[in-house]
Amino acid sequence: DAGVIQSPRHEVTEMGQEVTLRCKPISGHDYLFWYRQTMMRGLELLIYFNNNVPIDDSGMPEDRFSAKMPNASFSTLKIQPSEPRDSAVYFCASSLAFEAQPQHFGDGTRLSIL
Amino acid sequence: GNSVTQMEGPVTLSEEAFLTINCTYTATGYPSLFWYVQYPGEGLQLLLKATKADDKGSNKGFEATYRKETTSFHLEKGSVQVSDSAVYFCALVYGGSQGNLIFGKGTKLSVKP
């Protein structure tokens, strides 16, 4: 079975540009999560969706960040405008609803803002 | 509140050494407990889990036992290999919701030949 698929794997862009990260969760999963990982701050939960509905976006750092999930098989995380401090690895993960089920992570998007 | 505390790294061991990475938690009720592993350049993946007290999770030679009396879920392996070099995350889910997942800060393990 295909796992969580993220694109692009790497993104390098100049500050001020719009960045769009994409995620395809595992089919049938009810939850989708967006995380950010940096050396300084570790792994941070940005937002998560349940059945395509955003449930908790308290981890989204600023209004420059937005996330959507238009259907069960696709989600985007946008940064507009981007800043150098947004440089990080962004992970998408999905899971079934039950507490004992693990989250399945994609391989991440390594984002560098120059 | 709910939280996960795991030992600070990095941890450096020689091949075939015994590994322990400590993890303790604070949670209401009876959380499910997990260990995730992150290899370089990859996302996190589940290593093992335990869902109730005294359960032992095991996988790839790693083990961890859900100890409610000490609120701990320490990760152990009897003989580590170079290929075990990675970052290990302890995590819990509480309250029956996947949205209530809390990760520890991660422990980096380096195994030298």
CSV table of C-alpha atoms in Angstrom, one decimal:
chain,number,residue,atom,x,y,z
A,1,ASP,CA,0.0,0.0,0.0
A,2,ALA,CA,1.2,3.5,-0.7
A,3,GLY,CA,2.1,5.5,2.3
A,4,VAL,CA,1.6,9.2,2.9
A,5,ILE,CA,2.9,11.1,-0.1
A,6,GLN,CA,4.3,14.6,0.2
A,7,SER,CA,5.5,16.9,-2.5
A,8,PRO,CA,7.8,18.5,-3.3
A,9,ARG,CA,10.6,16.7,-1.4
A,10,HIS,CA,12.8,19.8,-1.5
A,11,GLU,CA,11.9,23.5,-2.0
A,12,VAL,CA,14.2,26.4,-2.2
A,13,THR,CA,12.7,29.8,-2.8
A,14,GLU,CA,13.3,33.5,-2.0
A,15,MET,CA,11.7,35.3,0.9
A,16,GLY,CA,8.4,36.9,0.0
A,17,GLN,CA,7.4,34.1,-2.3
A,18,GLU,CA,4.3,31.9,-1.8
A,19,VAL,CA,5.1,28.3,-0.9
A,20,THR,CA,2.6,25.4,-1.3
A,21,LEU,CA,3.3,22.1,0.3
A,22,ARG,CA,1.1,19.1,-0.7
A,23,CYS,CA,0.1,15.9,1.0
A,24,LYS,CA,-1.9,12.8,0.0
A,25,PRO,CA,-2.9,10.8,3.1
A,26,ILE,CA,-3.3,7.1,3.2
A,27,SER,CA,-6.7,6.1,1.8
A,28,GLY,CA,-9.3,5.6,4.5
A,29,HIS,CA,-7.5,7.5,7.2
A,30,ASP,CA,-9.7,9.9,9.2
A,31,TYR,CA,-7.1,12.3,10.5
A,32,LEU,CA,-4.4,14.4,8.8
A,33,PHE,CA,-1.7,16.3,10.6
A,34,TRP,CA,0.8,18.9,9.6
A,35,TYR,CA,4.1,19.1,11.6
A,36,ARG,CA,7.2,21.3,11.4
A,37,GLN,CA,10.6,20.1,12.5
A,38,THR,CA,13.6,22.2,13.2
A,39,MET,CA,16.8,21.7,15.2
A,40,MET,CA,15.9,24.5,17.6
A,41,ARG,CA,12.2,23.8,18.2
A,42,GLY,CA,12.0,20.1,17.5
A,43,LEU,CA,8.7,18.6,16.2
A,44,GLU,CA,5.8,21.0,16.4
A,45,LEU,CA,2.1,20.2,15.5
A,46,LEU,CA,0.8,23.0,13.3
A,47,ILE,CA,-2.8,21.9,12.5
A,48,TYR,CA,-4.8,18.7,12.2
A,49,PHE,CA,-8.0,17.7,10.4
A,50,ASN,CA,-10.7,15.2,11.2
A,51,ASN,CA,-12.8,14.1,8.2
A,52,ASN,CA,-11.5,17.0,6.2
A,53,VAL,CA,-12.5,19.6,8.9
A,54,PRO,CA,-9.8,21.6,10.6
A,55,ILE,CA,-10.0,20.8,14.3
A,56,ASP,CA,-7.1,22.6,16.0
A,57,ASP,CA,-4.9,25.2,14.3
A,58,SER,CA,-3.4,26.6,17.5
A,59,GLY,CA,0.0,25.6,16.4
A,60,MET,CA,0.0,27.6,13.2
A,61,PRO,CA,2.6,30.2,13.9
A,62,GLU,CA,1.1,33.2,12.1
A,63,ASP,CA,-1.5,34.3,9.6
A,64,ARG,CA,1.0,33.8,6.9
A,65,PHE,CA,0.3,30.1,7.3
A,66,SER,CA,-2.8,28.4,6.0
A,67,ALA,CA,-3.9,24.9,5.5
A,68,LYS,CA,-6.8,23.3,3.6
A,69,MET,CA,-8.2,19.9,3.0
A,70,PRO,CA,-10.7,20.1,0.1
A,71,ASN,CA,-11.2,16.3,0.1
A,72,ALA,CA,-10.2,13.1,1.8
A,73,SER,CA,-7.2,12.5,-0.4
A,74,PHE,CA,-5.5,15.9,-0.5
A,75,SER,CA,-4.3,18.7,1.7
A,76,THR,CA,-2.1,21.8,1.3
A,77,LEU,CA,-0.1,23.9,3.6
A,78,LYS,CA,0.6,27.4,2.3
A,79,ILE,CA,3.0,30.1,3.5
A,80,GLN,CA,2.5,33.5,2.0
A,81,PRO,CA,4.7,35.5,2.2
A,82,SER,CA,7.5,33.2,3.2
A,83,GLU,CA,10.4,34.3,5.5
A,84,PRO,CA,13.8,32.7,6.2
A,85,ARG,CA,12.7,31.6,9.7
A,86,ASP,CA,10.1,29.3,8.0
A,87,SER,CA,13.0,27.1,6.8
A,88,ALA,CA,12.3,23.7,8.2
A,89,VAL,CA,11.2,20.2,7.3
A,90,TYR,CA,7.4,20.0,7.1
A,91,PHE,CA,5.8,16.6,7.6
A,92,CYS,CA,2.3,15.4,6.9
A,93,ALA,CA,0.9,12.4,8.7
A,94,SER,CA,-2.4,10.5,8.7
A,95,SER,CA,-4.1,8.0,10.9
A,96,LEU,CA,-7.2,6.1,11.6
A,97,ALA,CA,-9.5,7.4,14.3
A,98,PHE,CA,-8.8,5.0,17.1
A,99,GLU,CA,-6.5,6.1,19.9
A,100,ALA,CA,-4.3,3.0,19.7
A,101,GLN,CA,-3.6,3.5,16.0
A,102,PRO,CA,-0.3,5.1,15.0
A,103,GLN,CA,0.3,8.1,12.8
A,104,HIS,CA,1.9,7.4,9.4
A,105,PHE,CA,4.3,10.0,8.3
A,106,GLY,CA,5.4,11.1,4.9
A,107,ASP,CA,9.1,11.7,4.1
A,108,GLY,CA,8.7,15.4,4.5
A,109,THR,CA,9.4,18.5,2.5
A,110,ARG,CA,12.7,20.3,3.2
A,111,LEU,CA,12.0,24.0,2.8
A,112,SER,CA,14.7,26.6,2.5
A,113,ILE,CA,13.8,30.2,2.3
A,114,LEU,CA,16.7,32.4,1.2
B,1,GLY,CA,-1.4,18.6,32.2
B,2,ASN,CA,-0.4,15.8,29.9
B,3,SER,CA,3.3,15.5,29.0
B,4,VAL,CA,6.1,13.2,27.9
B,5,THR,CA,9.6,13.5,29.2
B,6,GLN,CA,12.4,11.5,27.6
B,7,MET,CA,16.1,11.5,28.3
B,8,GLU,CA,18.2,14.1,26.7
B,9,GLY,CA,20.6,12.9,24.0
B,10,PRO,CA,22.7,12.4,22.1
B,11,VAL,CA,23.5,8.8,23.2
B,12,THR,CA,26.6,7.2,21.7
B,13,LEU,CA,27.1,3.5,22.0
B,14,SER,CA,29.4,0.8,20.5
B,15,GLU,CA,27.9,-1.9,18.4
B,16,GLU,CA,26.4,-4.8,20.5
B,17,ALA,CA,26.0,-2.5,23.6
B,18,PHE,CA,22.8,-2.5,25.6
B,19,LEU,CA,20.4,0.4,25.1
B,20,THR,CA,18.0,2.1,27.4
B,21,ILE,CA,16.2,5.3,26.6
B,22,ASN,CA,14.1,6.5,29.4
B,23,CYS,CA,10.6,7.9,29.0
B,24,THR,CA,8.1,9.0,31.6
B,25,TYR,CA,4.7,10.5,31.2
B,26,THR,CA,2.0,12.5,32.9
B,27,ALA,CA,-1.6,11.9,31.6
B,28,THR,CA,-5.1,11.7,32.8
B,29,GLY,CA,-6.8,8.3,32.5
B,30,TYR,CA,-5.1,5.5,30.6
B,31,PRO,CA,-3.2,6.7,27.5
B,32,SER,CA,-1.8,4.7,24.7
B,33,LEU,CA,2.0,4.8,24.6
B,34,PHE,CA,4.2,4.7,21.5
B,35,TRP,CA,7.9,4.7,20.4
B,36,TYR,CA,8.6,6.2,17.0
B,37,VAL,CA,11.9,6.2,15.2
B,38,GLN,CA,13.2,8.7,12.6
B,39,TYR,CA,16.0,7.6,10.4
B,40,PRO,CA,18.0,10.3,8.6
B,41,GLY,CA,16.1,12.0,5.8
B,42,GLU,CA,12.9,10.2,6.6
B,43,GLY,CA,9.6,10.8,8.5
B,44,LEU,CA,8.8,9.2,11.8
B,45,GLN,CA,7.6,5.6,11.8
B,46,LEU,CA,6.1,3.5,14.5
B,47,LEU,CA,8.5,1.3,16.3
B,48,LEU,CA,6.3,-0.2,18.9
B,49,LYS,CA,3.3,0.5,21.1
B,50,ALA,CA,1.4,-0.5,24.2
B,51,THR,CA,-2.2,0.3,25.0
B,52,LYS,CA,-2.7,-0.8,28.6
B,53,ALA,CA,-0.8,-1.3,31.8
B,54,ASP,CA,1.8,-4.1,31.8
B,55,ASP,CA,1.6,-4.5,28.1
B,56,LYS,CA,5.0,-5.0,26.4
B,57,GLY,CA,5.5,-3.7,22.9
B,58,SER,CA,8.3,-5.2,20.8
B,59,ASN,CA,9.7,-4.9,17.3
B,60,LYS,CA,13.1,-5.3,15.7
B,61,GLY,CA,14.7,-6.4,19.0
B,62,PHE,CA,13.4,-3.3,20.8
B,63,GLU,CA,11.1,-3.6,23.8
B,64,ALA,CA,9.2,-1.3,26.1
B,65,THR,CA,6.8,-2.1,28.9
B,66,TYR,CA,3.8,0.1,30.0
B,67,ARG,CA,4.4,0.7,33.7
B,68,LYS,CA,1.5,2.5,35.2
B,69,GLU,CA,2.9,2.5,38.7
B,70,THR,CA,6.0,4.4,37.6
B,71,THR,CA,4.3,6.2,34.6
B,72,SER,CA,7.2,5.0,32.4
B,73,PHE,CA,7.7,3.4,29.0
B,74,HIS,CA,11.4,2.9,28.7
B,75,LEU,CA,12.9,1.7,25.4
B,76,GLU,CA,15.4,-1.1,25.6
B,77,LYS,CA,17.5,-3.3,23.2
B,78,GLY,CA,19.9,-5.9,24.2
B,79,SER,CA,22.4,-5.4,21.4
B,80,VAL,CA,22.4,-2.4,19.2
B,81,GLN,CA,23.6,-2.3,15.6
B,82,VAL,CA,25.0,0.6,13.5
B,83,SER,CA,21.7,0.5,11.6
B,84,ASP,CA,19.8,1.5,14.7
B,85,SER,CA,21.4,5.0,14.6
B,86,ALA,CA,18.4,7.3,14.5
B,87,VAL,CA,16.3,9.7,16.6
B,88,TYR,CA,13.8,8.0,18.9
B,89,PHE,CA,10.5,9.7,20.1
B,90,CYS,CA,8.3,8.6,22.9
B,91,ALA,CA,4.7,9.6,22.5
B,92,LEU,CA,1.3,9.2,24.1
B,93,VAL,CA,-2.3,9.6,23.0
B,94,TYR,CA,-4.9,10.4,25.7
B,95,GLY,CA,-8.6,11.0,25.9
B,96,GLY,CA,-9.4,8.6,23.1
B,97,SER,CA,-8.6,11.2,20.3
B,98,GLN,CA,-5.8,11.1,17.8
B,99,GLY,CA,-5.7,14.9,18.2
B,100,ASN,CA,-4.4,14.4,21.7
B,101,LEU,CA,-1.0,13.0,20.7
B,102,ILE,CA,2.0,14.4,22.5
B,103,PHE,CA,5.6,13.7,21.4
B,104,GLY,CA,8.7,13.8,23.6
B,105,LYS,CA,11.6,15.9,22.3
B,106,GLY,CA,13.4,12.9,20.8
B,107,THR,CA,16.7,11.2,21.7
B,108,LYS,CA,19.4,10.9,19.1
B,109,LEU,CA,21.2,7.5,19.1
B,110,SER,CA,24.5,7.0,17.3
B,111,VAL,CA,26.0,3.5,17.2
B,112,LYS,CA,29.7,3.2,16.3
B,113,PRO,CA,31.1,0.0,14.8
